[in-house]
Amino acid sequence: MNIRIIIADDHQLFIDGIKSILANELDISIIAEASNGLELINLLDSGKHPDIIITDIRMPVMDGISATKIISKNHPKIPILALTMFDQNADVYEMLEAGAKGYITKEVDRKELTQAIHAIVSGKNYFSKNLPVNYAAWVKAKLTENIIELTRREKEILQLIIKGRTTLEIAQELKLSKFTIDTHRKNIHKKVGTKSNMGLVNYALKNLGQSL
C-alpha cells in the first residue's frame, strides 16, 4: 500500500525536512503541501485524496486545530496527525477534541514518525512517547463515555417500537402500565439523542444490530 500524505506547516524548511526524512520510505509519498489550514482545506476540496494528513497546530490564516475541526466534519475518513513543537496539555486536548487521531512532537526521529503514520493509517491512535500525559488512556475514556447503555427492558421496548407497536400495544404485550412504557420511551429517546421513532430505528440499525 502506498500511503499518500498531505503536509501542512508554515515553515517550508520544516516541510522540506520531512520530505527528506520520508524520501527513503518506499510505501510513503507526499502528494501535496500547504502553508496554513485554509490551504489544506482547499487542497481537499479541489480533489486531493490523502490517506493521512500531517499538520502543525500554530499556523497563520487558519490554525491546525480549526482546520482539523472542519476536515473531521467534511472529510471524516481522512485521519489527521498533529506534528508540532508544542507539547502543552491544552494544545493536545484541543487537537484531540477537534478530531486528530495522533499527536507527536517535532523532536521525534524518523523511526517514530513512520510508526505514527502507519499506526494512524491502520485505524489506531498514536502519541509521542515524550508527551507528559498518557493520552491513549484519555482517548479510551472518552470512547467509553460515548457508549450508550440501554437496559434489558429498554432494548425490549426499543425492539417493539421499531416493529411499529404503539405505547398501548407495548404496555399490553409486556404487561406493564402505559405510564411505565412512556417513561421508558422518554429515557430511550434521551439516551439515543433523538425525538423521533425514525431516529430510534436508525440508531438500532447502526449500533445494535443482532443484539436486539
PDB file of C-alpha atoms in Angstrom:
ATOM      1  CA  MET A   1       0.000   0.000   0.000  1.00  0.00           C
ATOM      2  CA  ASN A   2       1.298   3.432  -0.922  1.00  0.00           C
ATOM      3  CA  ILE A   3       0.438   5.886   1.856  1.00  0.00           C
ATOM      4  CA  ARG A   4      -0.380   9.307   0.407  1.00  0.00           C
ATOM      5  CA  ILE A   5       0.303  12.274   2.691  1.00  0.00           C
ATOM      6  CA  ILE A   6      -0.541  15.960   2.714  1.00  0.00           C
ATOM      7  CA  ILE A   7       1.643  18.085   4.998  1.00  0.00           C
ATOM      8  CA  ALA A   8       0.563  21.449   6.410  1.00  0.00           C
ATOM      9  CA  ASP A   9       3.154  23.695   8.068  1.00  0.00           C
ATOM     10  CA  ASP A  10       4.000  27.377   7.730  1.00  0.00           C
ATOM     11  CA  HIS A  11       7.741  26.697   7.635  1.00  0.00           C
ATOM     12  CA  GLN A  12       8.876  25.444   4.235  1.00  0.00           C
ATOM     13  CA  LEU A  13      12.208  24.390   5.705  1.00  0.00           C
ATOM     14  CA  PHE A  14      10.406  22.005   8.029  1.00  0.00           C
ATOM     15  CA  ILE A  15       8.281  20.575   5.210  1.00  0.00           C
ATOM     16  CA  ASP A  16      11.428  20.014   3.171  1.00  0.00           C
ATOM     17  CA  GLY A  17      12.979  18.253   6.150  1.00  0.00           C
ATOM     18  CA  ILE A  18      10.029  15.869   6.488  1.00  0.00           C
ATOM     19  CA  LYS A  19      10.091  15.174   2.762  1.00  0.00           C
ATOM     20  CA  SER A  20      13.787  14.348   3.048  1.00  0.00           C
ATOM     21  CA  ILE A  21      13.201  12.060   6.050  1.00  0.00           C
ATOM     22  CA  LEU A  22      10.438  10.154   4.270  1.00  0.00           C
ATOM     23  CA  ALA A  23      12.171  10.026   0.883  1.00  0.00           C
ATOM     24  CA  ASN A  24      13.549   6.539   1.533  1.00  0.00           C
ATOM     25  CA  GLU A  25      10.225   5.109   2.711  1.00  0.00           C
ATOM     26  CA  LEU A  26       9.056   3.179  -0.349  1.00  0.00           C
ATOM     27  CA  ASP A  27       5.445   2.902   0.840  1.00  0.00           C
ATOM     28  CA  ILE A  28       5.025   6.612   1.643  1.00  0.00           C
ATOM     29  CA  SER A  29       4.613   9.546  -0.737  1.00  0.00           C
ATOM     30  CA  ILE A  30       3.813  13.216  -0.148  1.00  0.00           C
ATOM     31  CA  ILE A  31       1.194  14.297  -2.676  1.00  0.00           C
ATOM     32  CA  ALA A  32       0.730  17.933  -1.604  1.00  0.00           C
ATOM     33  CA  GLU A  33       1.720  20.551   0.942  1.00  0.00           C
ATOM     34  CA  ALA A  34       0.056  23.590   2.489  1.00  0.00           C
ATOM     35  CA  SER A  35       1.334  26.549   4.490  1.00  0.00           C
ATOM     36  CA  ASN A  36      -1.828  27.024   6.581  1.00  0.00           C
ATOM     37  CA  GLY A  37      -5.139  25.401   7.451  1.00  0.00           C
ATOM     38  CA  LEU A  38      -7.127  27.169   4.764  1.00  0.00           C
ATOM     39  CA  GLU A  39      -4.775  25.977   2.024  1.00  0.00           C
ATOM     40  CA  LEU A  40      -5.066  22.477   3.470  1.00  0.00           C
ATOM     41  CA  ILE A  41      -8.860  22.523   3.273  1.00  0.00           C
ATOM     42  CA  ASN A  42      -8.738  23.946  -0.257  1.00  0.00           C
ATOM     43  CA  LEU A  43      -6.490  21.074  -1.348  1.00  0.00           C
ATOM     44  CA  LEU A  44      -9.048  18.551  -0.114  1.00  0.00           C
ATOM     45  CA  ASP A  45     -11.946  20.431  -1.677  1.00  0.00           C
ATOM     46  CA  SER A  46     -10.087  20.533  -5.001  1.00  0.00           C
ATOM     47  CA  GLY A  47      -9.936  16.748  -5.137  1.00  0.00           C
ATOM     48  CA  LYS A  48      -6.773  15.692  -3.310  1.00  0.00           C
ATOM     49  CA  HIS A  49      -7.336  12.381  -1.523  1.00  0.00           C
ATOM     50  CA  PRO A  50      -4.611  11.636   1.047  1.00  0.00           C
ATOM     51  CA  ASP A  51      -4.543   8.602   3.298  1.00  0.00           C
ATOM     52  CA  ILE A  52      -3.364  10.822   6.160  1.00  0.00           C
ATOM     53  CA  ILE A  53      -2.823  14.500   6.902  1.00  0.00           C
ATOM     54  CA  ILE A  54       0.140  15.707   8.957  1.00  0.00           C
ATOM     55  CA  THR A  55      -0.374  19.225  10.267  1.00  0.00           C
ATOM     56  CA  ASP A  56       1.176  21.742  12.600  1.00  0.00           C
ATOM     57  CA  ILE A  57      -1.031  23.474  15.169  1.00  0.00           C
ATOM     58  CA  ARG A  58       0.083  27.112  15.042  1.00  0.00           C
ATOM     59  CA  MET A  59      -0.196  28.486  11.501  1.00  0.00           C
ATOM     60  CA  PRO A  60      -1.296  31.838  10.053  1.00  0.00           C
ATOM     61  CA  VAL A  61      -4.667  32.447   8.328  1.00  0.00           C
ATOM     62  CA  MET A  62      -6.147  29.270   9.865  1.00  0.00           C
ATOM     63  CA  ASP A  63      -4.516  27.171  12.557  1.00  0.00           C
ATOM     64  CA  GLY A  64      -4.307  23.394  12.623  1.00  0.00           C
ATOM     65  CA  ILE A  65      -6.984  22.978  15.292  1.00  0.00           C
ATOM     66  CA  SER A  66      -9.595  24.935  13.318  1.00  0.00           C
ATOM     67  CA  ALA A  67      -8.677  23.097  10.128  1.00  0.00           C
ATOM     68  CA  THR A  68      -8.904  19.740  11.890  1.00  0.00           C
ATOM     69  CA  LYS A  69     -12.430  20.510  13.111  1.00  0.00           C
ATOM     70  CA  ILE A  70     -13.577  21.313   9.572  1.00  0.00           C
ATOM     71  CA  ILE A  71     -11.811  18.346   7.982  1.00  0.00           C
ATOM     72  CA  SER A  72     -13.124  15.926  10.611  1.00  0.00           C
ATOM     73  CA  LYS A  73     -16.643  17.078   9.760  1.00  0.00           C
ATOM     74  CA  ASN A  74     -16.359  17.288   5.966  1.00  0.00           C
ATOM     75  CA  HIS A  75     -13.819  14.502   5.351  1.00  0.00           C
ATOM     76  CA  PRO A  76     -14.244  12.164   8.345  1.00  0.00           C
ATOM     77  CA  LYS A  77     -12.440   9.245   6.693  1.00  0.00           C
ATOM     78  CA  ILE A  78      -9.139  11.136   6.447  1.00  0.00           C
ATOM     79  CA  PRO A  79      -7.124  10.717   9.690  1.00  0.00           C
ATOM     80  CA  ILE A  80      -5.100  13.635  10.989  1.00  0.00           C
ATOM     81  CA  LEU A  81      -1.758  13.538  12.797  1.00  0.00           C
ATOM     82  CA  ALA A  82      -0.549  16.622  14.649  1.00  0.00           C
ATOM     83  CA  LEU A  83       3.187  17.224  14.289  1.00  0.00           C
ATOM     84  CA  THR A  84       4.223  20.263  16.284  1.00  0.00           C
ATOM     85  CA  MET A  85       6.768  21.749  18.653  1.00  0.00           C
ATOM     86  CA  PHE A  86       4.056  22.387  21.274  1.00  0.00           C
ATOM     87  CA  ASP A  87       3.501  19.685  23.892  1.00  0.00           C
ATOM     88  CA  GLN A  88       1.323  21.513  26.429  1.00  0.00           C
ATOM     89  CA  ASN A  89      -1.699  19.563  27.633  1.00  0.00           C
ATOM     90  CA  ALA A  90      -4.157  22.226  26.456  1.00  0.00           C
ATOM     91  CA  ASP A  91      -2.863  22.012  22.879  1.00  0.00           C
ATOM     92  CA  VAL A  92      -3.058  18.222  22.810  1.00  0.00           C
ATOM     93  CA  TYR A  93      -6.563  18.116  24.269  1.00  0.00           C
ATOM     94  CA  GLU A  94      -7.820  20.757  21.832  1.00  0.00           C
ATOM     95  CA  MET A  95      -6.388  18.869  18.885  1.00  0.00           C
ATOM     96  CA  LEU A  96      -7.903  15.590  20.017  1.00  0.00           C
ATOM     97  CA  GLU A  97     -11.278  17.195  20.641  1.00  0.00           C
ATOM     98  CA  ALA A  98     -11.067  18.634  17.125  1.00  0.00           C
ATOM     99  CA  GLY A  99     -10.718  15.108  15.736  1.00  0.00           C
ATOM    100  CA  ALA A 100      -6.990  14.354  15.415  1.00  0.00           C
ATOM    101  CA  LYS A 101      -6.006  10.691  15.722  1.00  0.00           C
ATOM    102  CA  GLY A 102      -2.480  11.290  16.910  1.00  0.00           C
ATOM    103  CA  TYR A 103      -0.068  13.856  18.296  1.00  0.00           C
ATOM    104  CA  ILE A 104       3.714  13.854  18.011  1.00  0.00           C
ATOM    105  CA  THR A 105       6.330  16.499  18.623  1.00  0.00           C
ATOM    106  CA  LYS A 106       8.958  17.704  16.192  1.00  0.00           C
ATOM    107  CA  GLU A 107      11.599  16.066  18.373  1.00  0.00           C
ATOM    108  CA  VAL A 108      10.661  12.579  17.105  1.00  0.00           C
ATOM    109  CA  ASP A 109      13.078  10.658  14.904  1.00  0.00           C
ATOM    110  CA  ARG A 110      12.388   9.023  11.523  1.00  0.00           C
ATOM    111  CA  LYS A 111      11.512   5.692  13.107  1.00  0.00           C
ATOM    112  CA  GLU A 112       8.827   7.125  15.375  1.00  0.00           C
ATOM    113  CA  LEU A 113       7.431   9.343  12.619  1.00  0.00           C
ATOM    114  CA  THR A 114       6.917   6.368  10.321  1.00  0.00           C
ATOM    115  CA  GLN A 115       5.494   4.343  13.218  1.00  0.00           C
ATOM    116  CA  ALA A 116       2.958   7.087  13.871  1.00  0.00           C
ATOM    117  CA  ILE A 117       1.976   7.296  10.195  1.00  0.00           C
ATOM    118  CA  HIS A 118       1.460   3.545   9.848  1.00  0.00           C
ATOM    119  CA  ALA A 119      -0.448   3.313  13.144  1.00  0.00           C
ATOM    120  CA  ILE A 120      -2.899   6.054  12.263  1.00  0.00           C
ATOM    121  CA  VAL A 121      -3.467   4.862   8.697  1.00  0.00           C
ATOM    122  CA  SER A 122      -4.309   1.433  10.141  1.00  0.00           C
ATOM    123  CA  GLY A 123      -7.004   2.995  12.347  1.00  0.00           C
ATOM    124  CA  LYS A 124      -5.108   3.362  15.625  1.00  0.00           C
ATOM    125  CA  ASN A 125      -4.185   6.394  17.713  1.00  0.00           C
ATOM    126  CA  TYR A 126      -0.568   7.394  18.243  1.00  0.00           C
ATOM    127  CA  PHE A 127       1.075   9.759  20.724  1.00  0.00           C
ATOM    128  CA  SER A 128       4.698  10.770  21.224  1.00  0.00           C
ATOM    129  CA  LYS A 129       6.429   8.842  23.947  1.00  0.00           C
ATOM    130  CA  ASN A 130       7.757  12.095  25.416  1.00  0.00           C
ATOM    131  CA  LEU A 131       4.336  13.680  25.981  1.00  0.00           C
ATOM    132  CA  PRO A 132       3.671  14.387  29.691  1.00  0.00           C
ATOM    133  CA  VAL A 133       0.286  12.606  29.865  1.00  0.00           C
ATOM    134  CA  ASN A 134      -0.982   9.154  28.833  1.00  0.00           C
ATOM    135  CA  TYR A 135      -3.321  10.393  26.103  1.00  0.00           C
ATOM    136  CA  ALA A 136      -4.071   6.875  24.885  1.00  0.00           C
ATOM    137  CA  ALA A 137      -5.862   6.282  28.198  1.00  0.00           C
ATOM    138  CA  TRP A 138      -7.700   9.581  27.792  1.00  0.00           C
ATOM    139  CA  VAL A 139      -8.950   8.589  24.335  1.00  0.00           C
ATOM    140  CA  LYS A 140     -10.137   5.244  25.694  1.00  0.00           C
ATOM    141  CA  ALA A 141     -12.007   7.033  28.488  1.00  0.00           C
ATOM    142  CA  LYS A 142     -13.676   9.399  26.012  1.00  0.00           C
ATOM    143  CA  LEU A 143     -14.821   6.479  23.881  1.00  0.00           C
ATOM    144  CA  THR A 144     -16.274   4.803  26.956  1.00  0.00           C
ATOM    145  CA  GLU A 145     -18.186   7.976  27.801  1.00  0.00           C
ATOM    146  CA  ASN A 146     -19.806   7.919  24.359  1.00  0.00           C
ATOM    147  CA  ILE A 147     -21.123   4.378  24.647  1.00  0.00           C
ATOM    148  CA  ILE A 148     -24.904   4.368  25.045  1.00  0.00           C
ATOM    149  CA  GLU A 149     -26.000   1.779  27.596  1.00  0.00           C
ATOM    150  CA  LEU A 150     -29.603   0.605  27.244  1.00  0.00           C
ATOM    151  CA  THR A 151     -31.077  -1.635  29.919  1.00  0.00           C
ATOM    152  CA  ARG A 152     -32.542  -5.041  29.025  1.00  0.00           C
ATOM    153  CA  ARG A 153     -36.070  -3.596  29.338  1.00  0.00           C
ATOM    154  CA  GLU A 154     -35.191  -0.585  27.192  1.00  0.00           C
ATOM    155  CA  LYS A 155     -33.838  -2.864  24.460  1.00  0.00           C
ATOM    156  CA  GLU A 156     -37.004  -4.930  24.669  1.00  0.00           C
ATOM    157  CA  ILE A 157     -39.180  -1.839  24.279  1.00  0.00           C
ATOM    158  CA  LEU A 158     -36.971  -0.449  21.505  1.00  0.00           C
ATOM    159  CA  GLN A 159     -37.397  -3.699  19.589  1.00  0.00           C
ATOM    160  CA  LEU A 160     -41.176  -3.299  19.760  1.00  0.00           C
ATOM    161  CA  ILE A 161     -41.007   0.386  18.809  1.00  0.00           C
ATOM    162  CA  ILE A 162     -39.098  -0.349  15.602  1.00  0.00           C
ATOM    163  CA  LYS A 163     -41.679  -3.017  14.811  1.00  0.00           C
ATOM    164  CA  GLY A 164     -44.292  -0.265  14.812  1.00  0.00           C
ATOM    165  CA  ARG A 165     -46.037  -1.037  18.103  1.00  0.00           C
ATOM    166  CA  THR A 166     -47.859   1.812  19.853  1.00  0.00           C
ATOM    167  CA  THR A 167     -47.283   2.642  23.502  1.00  0.00           C
ATOM    168  CA  LEU A 168     -50.572   0.958  24.457  1.00  0.00           C
ATOM    169  CA  GLU A 169     -49.703  -2.183  22.455  1.00  0.00           C
ATOM    170  CA  ILE A 170     -46.279  -2.385  24.094  1.00  0.00           C
ATOM    171  CA  ALA A 171     -47.836  -1.962  27.541  1.00  0.00           C
ATOM    172  CA  GLN A 172     -50.304  -4.767  26.859  1.00  0.00           C
ATOM    173  CA  GLU A 173     -47.658  -7.101  25.425  1.00  0.00           C
ATOM    174  CA  LEU A 174     -45.222  -6.585  28.295  1.00  0.00           C
ATOM    175  CA  LYS A 175     -47.981  -6.416  30.924  1.00  0.00           C
ATOM    176  CA  LEU A 176     -46.819  -3.022  32.112  1.00  0.00           C
ATOM    177  CA  SER A 177     -48.653   0.263  32.600  1.00  0.00           C
ATOM    178  CA  LYS A 178     -48.828   2.800  29.793  1.00  0.00           C
ATOM    179  CA  PHE A 179     -47.146   5.290  32.150  1.00  0.00           C
ATOM    180  CA  THR A 180     -44.192   2.909  32.634  1.00  0.00           C
ATOM    181  CA  ILE A 181     -43.777   2.448  28.879  1.00  0.00           C
ATOM    182  CA  ASP A 182     -43.947   6.215  28.350  1.00  0.00           C
ATOM    183  CA  THR A 183     -41.198   6.677  30.923  1.00  0.00           C
ATOM    184  CA  HIS A 184     -39.004   4.064  29.242  1.00  0.00           C
ATOM    185  CA  ARG A 185     -39.614   5.657  25.831  1.00  0.00           C
ATOM    186  CA  LYS A 186     -38.549   9.061  27.114  1.00  0.00           C
ATOM    187  CA  ASN A 187     -35.386   7.561  28.619  1.00  0.00           C
ATOM    188  CA  ILE A 188     -34.545   5.759  25.366  1.00  0.00           C
ATOM    189  CA  HIS A 189     -35.061   8.910  23.297  1.00  0.00           C
ATOM    190  CA  LYS A 190     -32.880  10.875  25.724  1.00  0.00           C
ATOM    191  CA  LYS A 191     -30.058   8.317  25.705  1.00  0.00           C
ATOM    192  CA  VAL A 192     -30.051   7.939  21.923  1.00  0.00           C
ATOM    193  CA  GLY A 193     -30.388  11.688  21.360  1.00  0.00           C
ATOM    194  CA  THR A 194     -33.412  11.689  19.066  1.00  0.00           C
ATOM    195  CA  LYS A 195     -37.047  12.743  19.359  1.00  0.00           C
ATOM    196  CA  SER A 196     -38.433  10.617  16.523  1.00  0.00           C
ATOM    197  CA  ASN A 197     -39.137   6.902  16.107  1.00  0.00           C
ATOM    198  CA  MET A 198     -37.227   7.005  12.821  1.00  0.00           C
ATOM    199  CA  GLY A 199     -34.215   8.212  14.773  1.00  0.00           C
ATOM    200  CA  LEU A 200     -34.578   5.197  17.060  1.00  0.00           C
ATOM    201  CA  VAL A 201     -34.786   2.862  14.061  1.00  0.00           C
ATOM    202  CA  ASN A 202     -31.636   4.371  12.533  1.00  0.00           C
ATOM    203  CA  TYR A 203     -29.818   4.072  15.869  1.00  0.00           C
ATOM    204  CA  ALA A 204     -30.841   0.423  16.257  1.00  0.00           C
ATOM    205  CA  LEU A 205     -29.737  -0.496  12.747  1.00  0.00           C
ATOM    206  CA  LYS A 206     -26.346   1.221  13.082  1.00  0.00           C
ATOM    207  CA  ASN A 207     -25.444   0.313  16.646  1.00  0.00           C
ATOM    208  CA  LEU A 208     -27.346  -2.682  17.960  1.00  0.00           C
ATOM    209  CA  GLY A 209     -27.752  -4.992  15.012  1.00  0.00           C
ATOM    210  CA  GLN A 210     -28.418  -8.546  16.107  1.00  0.00           C
ATOM    211  CA  SER A 211     -28.285  -7.697  19.807  1.00  0.00           C
ATOM    212  CA  LEU A 212     -31.924  -6.550  19.797  1.00  0.00           C
TER     213      LEU A 212
END
